[in-house]
Amino acid sequence: MSIFLTPFARTRLFPRTPRPNTIRDCTPEQFERHLNEHAPLRVLDGYAPFCRLHVHRNWTSTRCLTVPVTDANRHLLRSAYEARTREELPVLVRWFEGVEPPVADYLVVILYSREQLAKEGSPIDADWGVVGCLYTATPAEIPMAPITMMRNALGVEEGGSGVPIDRDAYRRAVEFWEANANWR
């Protein structure tokens, strides 16, 4: 099985100007090579048949992606409308500023099949393409953000995958994201 780091994931996980909340101590090339040379600890089913999650022990100093919202840190939450790419419409996002989470124990790599990436207009030569990565304390998936579920349901023309919303998964995601937030 071959894995390719897609341009979409590369710009988000390895931005030109490094940020503290992205992958650390590793180049995009080293990341892709590691995924191809080291078997995952676990393989999880994704939200659709074309999606898989490979769980790897964190080999970097990358920090956890999310922080629990508490009364002590709620005042550090910020929000804005942002787009992930120039083609997508901005959506409301929130994050913490001024917090430093622990180093993640796991990197949960989100993979799409070659066929799905071709359908979305991003053909690859590899079997699987990296579309994202979760940095976690446990070897499990963090629920997809509700807005990502909505974007996916809108279809590929709006930056999604065309997968309808699973209402139960959406409610679980809302419960998680009401109690947690990303950080910058």
mmCIF file of C-alpha atoms in Angstrom:
data_model
loop_
_atom_site.group_PDB
_atom_site.id
_atom_site.type_symbol
_atom_site.label_atom_id
_atom_site.label_comp_id
_atom_site.label_asym_id
_atom_site.label_seq_id
_atom_site.Cartn_x
_atom_site.Cartn_y
_atom_site.Cartn_z
ATOM 1 C CA MET A 1 0.000 0.000 0.000
ATOM 2 C CA SER A 2 1.353 3.433 -0.938
ATOM 3 C CA ILE A 3 0.500 6.745 0.747
ATOM 4 C CA PHE A 4 0.847 10.260 -0.706
ATOM 5 C CA LEU A 5 0.720 13.567 1.182
ATOM 6 C CA THR A 6 -1.845 15.575 -0.825
ATOM 7 C CA PRO A 7 -1.295 19.284 -1.513
ATOM 8 C CA PHE A 8 -4.445 20.021 0.561
ATOM 9 C CA ALA A 9 -2.983 18.287 3.624
ATOM 10 C CA ARG A 10 0.550 19.579 3.006
ATOM 11 C CA THR A 11 -0.514 23.223 3.255
ATOM 12 C CA ARG A 12 -2.546 22.574 6.411
ATOM 13 C CA LEU A 13 -0.085 20.283 8.226
ATOM 14 C CA PHE A 14 3.125 21.952 7.006
ATOM 15 C CA PRO A 15 2.349 25.640 6.300
ATOM 16 C CA ARG A 16 5.042 27.867 4.745
ATOM 17 C CA THR A 17 5.225 29.798 7.998
ATOM 18 C CA PRO A 18 5.370 27.120 10.711
ATOM 19 C CA ARG A 19 2.797 27.421 13.500
ATOM 20 C CA PRO A 20 2.895 25.803 16.947
ATOM 21 C CA ASN A 21 -0.350 23.880 16.241
ATOM 22 C CA THR A 22 0.939 22.013 13.186
ATOM 23 C CA ILE A 23 3.303 19.053 12.837
ATOM 24 C CA ARG A 24 6.707 19.767 14.393
ATOM 25 C CA ASP A 25 10.225 18.396 13.923
ATOM 26 C CA CYS A 26 9.407 16.722 10.640
ATOM 27 C CA THR A 27 9.399 17.785 6.988
ATOM 28 C CA PRO A 28 6.541 16.863 4.656
ATOM 29 C CA GLU A 29 8.859 14.408 2.913
ATOM 30 C CA GLN A 30 9.891 12.762 6.210
ATOM 31 C CA PHE A 31 6.225 12.526 7.248
ATOM 32 C CA GLU A 32 5.194 10.831 4.000
ATOM 33 C CA ARG A 33 8.217 8.487 4.133
ATOM 34 C CA HIS A 34 7.406 7.530 7.759
ATOM 35 C CA LEU A 35 3.821 6.646 6.817
ATOM 36 C CA ASN A 36 5.041 4.453 3.967
ATOM 37 C CA GLU A 37 7.796 2.746 5.985
ATOM 38 C CA HIS A 38 6.020 2.155 9.334
ATOM 39 C CA ALA A 39 2.842 0.160 9.746
ATOM 40 C CA PRO A 40 0.165 1.885 11.822
ATOM 41 C CA LEU A 41 -0.603 0.670 15.349
ATOM 42 C CA ARG A 42 -4.274 0.522 14.404
ATOM 43 C CA VAL A 43 -6.412 1.077 11.318
ATOM 44 C CA LEU A 44 -9.836 2.601 11.968
ATOM 45 C CA ASP A 45 -12.780 2.914 9.619
ATOM 46 C CA GLY A 46 -13.456 6.482 8.582
ATOM 47 C CA TYR A 47 -16.783 8.235 8.156
ATOM 48 C CA ALA A 48 -17.270 6.739 4.663
ATOM 49 C CA PRO A 49 -16.019 3.630 2.798
ATOM 50 C CA PHE A 50 -13.308 5.658 1.022
ATOM 51 C CA CYS A 51 -11.841 6.965 4.314
ATOM 52 C CA ARG A 52 -9.396 5.189 6.653
ATOM 53 C CA LEU A 53 -7.554 6.374 9.741
ATOM 54 C CA HIS A 54 -4.048 5.142 10.475
ATOM 55 C CA VAL A 55 -3.030 5.502 14.122
ATOM 56 C CA HIS A 56 0.704 6.018 14.681
ATOM 57 C CA ARG A 57 2.563 6.671 17.920
ATOM 58 C CA ASN A 58 3.702 10.309 17.729
ATOM 59 C CA TRP A 59 7.363 10.418 16.652
ATOM 60 C CA THR A 60 7.474 14.250 16.763
ATOM 61 C CA SER A 61 6.949 16.967 19.388
ATOM 62 C CA THR A 62 3.548 17.841 17.886
ATOM 63 C CA ARG A 63 1.030 18.885 20.548
ATOM 64 C CA CYS A 64 -2.567 17.702 21.016
ATOM 65 C CA LEU A 65 -4.990 19.264 18.553
ATOM 66 C CA THR A 66 -7.689 20.145 21.076
ATOM 67 C CA VAL A 67 -7.987 21.536 24.589
ATOM 68 C CA PRO A 68 -10.973 21.059 26.914
ATOM 69 C CA VAL A 69 -13.010 24.239 27.486
ATOM 70 C CA THR A 70 -13.130 25.124 31.188
ATOM 71 C CA ASP A 71 -14.233 28.119 33.238
ATOM 72 C CA ALA A 72 -10.533 28.897 33.735
ATOM 73 C CA ASN A 73 -9.724 29.160 29.999
ATOM 74 C CA ARG A 74 -13.035 30.106 28.357
ATOM 75 C CA HIS A 75 -11.897 33.759 28.168
ATOM 76 C CA LEU A 76 -9.103 32.659 25.799
ATOM 77 C CA LEU A 77 -11.524 31.451 23.081
ATOM 78 C CA ARG A 78 -11.515 33.413 19.816
ATOM 79 C CA SER A 79 -13.607 33.071 16.653
ATOM 80 C CA ALA A 80 -13.627 34.270 13.046
ATOM 81 C CA TYR A 81 -14.902 33.345 9.608
ATOM 82 C CA GLU A 82 -12.207 31.473 7.680
ATOM 83 C CA ALA A 83 -11.856 29.339 4.553
ATOM 84 C CA ARG A 84 -9.491 26.367 4.318
ATOM 85 C CA THR A 85 -8.655 27.189 0.685
ATOM 86 C CA ARG A 86 -9.188 30.117 -1.687
ATOM 87 C CA GLU A 87 -11.974 28.210 -3.437
ATOM 88 C CA GLU A 88 -14.040 27.479 -0.322
ATOM 89 C CA LEU A 89 -16.469 29.815 1.375
ATOM 90 C CA PRO A 90 -15.483 31.010 4.872
ATOM 91 C CA VAL A 91 -17.203 29.348 7.834
ATOM 92 C CA LEU A 92 -17.264 30.245 11.530
ATOM 93 C CA VAL A 93 -14.421 28.639 13.494
ATOM 94 C CA ARG A 94 -13.204 29.001 17.064
ATOM 95 C CA TRP A 95 -9.894 28.371 18.779
ATOM 96 C CA PHE A 96 -7.897 29.099 21.897
ATOM 97 C CA GLU A 97 -5.104 31.630 22.038
ATOM 98 C CA GLY A 98 -2.623 31.570 24.900
ATOM 99 C CA VAL A 99 -2.793 27.878 25.837
ATOM 100 C CA GLU A 100 -0.174 25.170 25.366
ATOM 101 C CA PRO A 101 -1.525 21.618 25.233
ATOM 102 C CA PRO A 102 0.569 18.544 26.042
ATOM 103 C CA VAL A 103 2.549 16.708 23.393
ATOM 104 C CA ALA A 104 0.249 14.288 21.572
ATOM 105 C CA ASP A 105 0.767 10.578 22.146
ATOM 106 C CA TYR A 106 -0.678 9.674 18.737
ATOM 107 C CA LEU A 107 -0.946 10.987 15.199
ATOM 108 C CA VAL A 108 -4.182 9.784 13.600
ATOM 109 C CA VAL A 109 -3.662 10.151 9.855
ATOM 110 C CA ILE A 110 -6.814 10.643 7.762
ATOM 111 C CA LEU A 111 -6.576 8.909 4.379
ATOM 112 C CA TYR A 112 -8.842 9.020 1.323
ATOM 113 C CA SER A 113 -8.736 6.413 -1.419
ATOM 114 C CA ARG A 114 -7.237 7.205 -4.811
ATOM 115 C CA GLU A 115 -10.729 6.868 -6.337
ATOM 116 C CA GLN A 116 -12.283 9.421 -3.979
ATOM 117 C CA LEU A 117 -9.484 11.919 -4.508
ATOM 118 C CA ALA A 118 -9.934 11.595 -8.289
ATOM 119 C CA LYS A 119 -13.679 12.213 -7.829
ATOM 120 C CA GLU A 120 -12.816 15.368 -5.872
ATOM 121 C CA GLY A 121 -10.487 16.594 -8.638
ATOM 122 C CA SER A 122 -7.208 15.691 -6.890
ATOM 123 C CA PRO A 123 -5.897 12.570 -8.647
ATOM 124 C CA ILE A 124 -2.906 10.756 -7.113
ATOM 125 C CA ASP A 125 -0.698 7.847 -8.188
ATOM 126 C CA ALA A 126 -0.638 6.268 -4.697
ATOM 127 C CA ASP A 127 -3.302 3.970 -3.228
ATOM 128 C CA TRP A 128 -4.199 6.435 -0.454
ATOM 129 C CA GLY A 129 -3.817 10.183 0.026
ATOM 130 C CA VAL A 130 -3.388 12.013 3.318
ATOM 131 C CA VAL A 131 -6.121 14.647 3.702
ATOM 132 C CA GLY A 132 -5.514 15.487 7.361
ATOM 133 C CA CYS A 133 -4.055 14.408 10.663
ATOM 134 C CA LEU A 134 -5.364 14.468 14.225
ATOM 135 C CA TYR A 135 -2.913 14.898 17.112
ATOM 136 C CA THR A 136 -4.384 13.093 20.121
ATOM 137 C CA ALA A 137 -3.738 11.744 23.628
ATOM 138 C CA THR A 138 -5.569 8.498 22.837
ATOM 139 C CA PRO A 139 -5.342 6.152 19.815
ATOM 140 C CA ALA A 140 -8.786 7.157 18.628
ATOM 141 C CA GLU A 141 -10.472 9.580 16.279
ATOM 142 C CA ILE A 142 -11.632 13.002 17.452
ATOM 143 C CA PRO A 143 -15.143 13.669 16.099
ATOM 144 C CA MET A 144 -15.180 15.586 12.833
ATOM 145 C CA ALA A 145 -16.162 19.221 13.322
ATOM 146 C CA PRO A 146 -19.880 19.751 12.656
ATOM 147 C CA ILE A 147 -19.119 22.342 9.972
ATOM 148 C CA THR A 148 -16.931 19.793 8.165
ATOM 149 C CA MET A 149 -19.830 17.330 8.182
ATOM 150 C CA MET A 150 -22.046 20.014 6.667
ATOM 151 C CA ARG A 151 -19.444 20.917 4.038
ATOM 152 C CA ASN A 152 -19.089 17.224 3.133
ATOM 153 C CA ALA A 153 -22.866 16.952 2.700
ATOM 154 C CA LEU A 154 -22.824 19.942 0.319
ATOM 155 C CA GLY A 155 -20.658 17.996 -2.139
ATOM 156 C CA VAL A 156 -17.295 18.233 -3.825
ATOM 157 C CA GLU A 157 -18.135 21.528 -5.528
ATOM 158 C CA GLU A 158 -18.192 23.164 -2.062
ATOM 159 C CA GLY A 159 -15.025 21.451 -0.802
ATOM 160 C CA GLY A 160 -16.789 18.411 0.650
ATOM 161 C CA SER A 161 -16.952 14.742 -0.204
ATOM 162 C CA GLY A 162 -20.645 14.311 -1.018
ATOM 163 C CA VAL A 163 -21.368 12.138 2.044
ATOM 164 C CA PRO A 164 -24.737 12.920 3.662
ATOM 165 C CA ILE A 165 -24.868 13.963 7.300
ATOM 166 C CA ASP A 166 -25.224 11.169 9.845
ATOM 167 C CA ARG A 167 -27.457 12.909 12.394
ATOM 168 C CA ASP A 168 -26.254 10.800 15.347
ATOM 169 C CA ALA A 169 -22.585 11.373 14.472
ATOM 170 C CA TYR A 170 -23.361 15.086 14.086
ATOM 171 C CA ARG A 171 -24.902 15.243 17.579
ATOM 172 C CA ARG A 172 -21.873 13.425 19.063
ATOM 173 C CA ALA A 173 -19.588 15.888 17.284
ATOM 174 C CA VAL A 174 -21.515 18.868 18.651
ATOM 175 C CA GLU A 175 -21.236 17.431 22.170
ATOM 176 C CA PHE A 176 -17.459 17.015 21.777
ATOM 177 C CA TRP A 177 -16.831 20.404 20.155
ATOM 178 C CA GLU A 178 -18.966 22.274 22.695
ATOM 179 C CA ALA A 179 -16.576 20.946 25.370
ATOM 180 C CA ASN A 180 -13.303 21.265 23.378
ATOM 181 C CA ALA A 181 -11.628 23.673 20.985
ATOM 182 C CA ASN A 182 -8.567 23.822 18.768
ATOM 183 C CA TRP A 183 -5.750 26.203 19.678
ATOM 184 C CA ARG A 184 -3.292 28.492 17.901
#
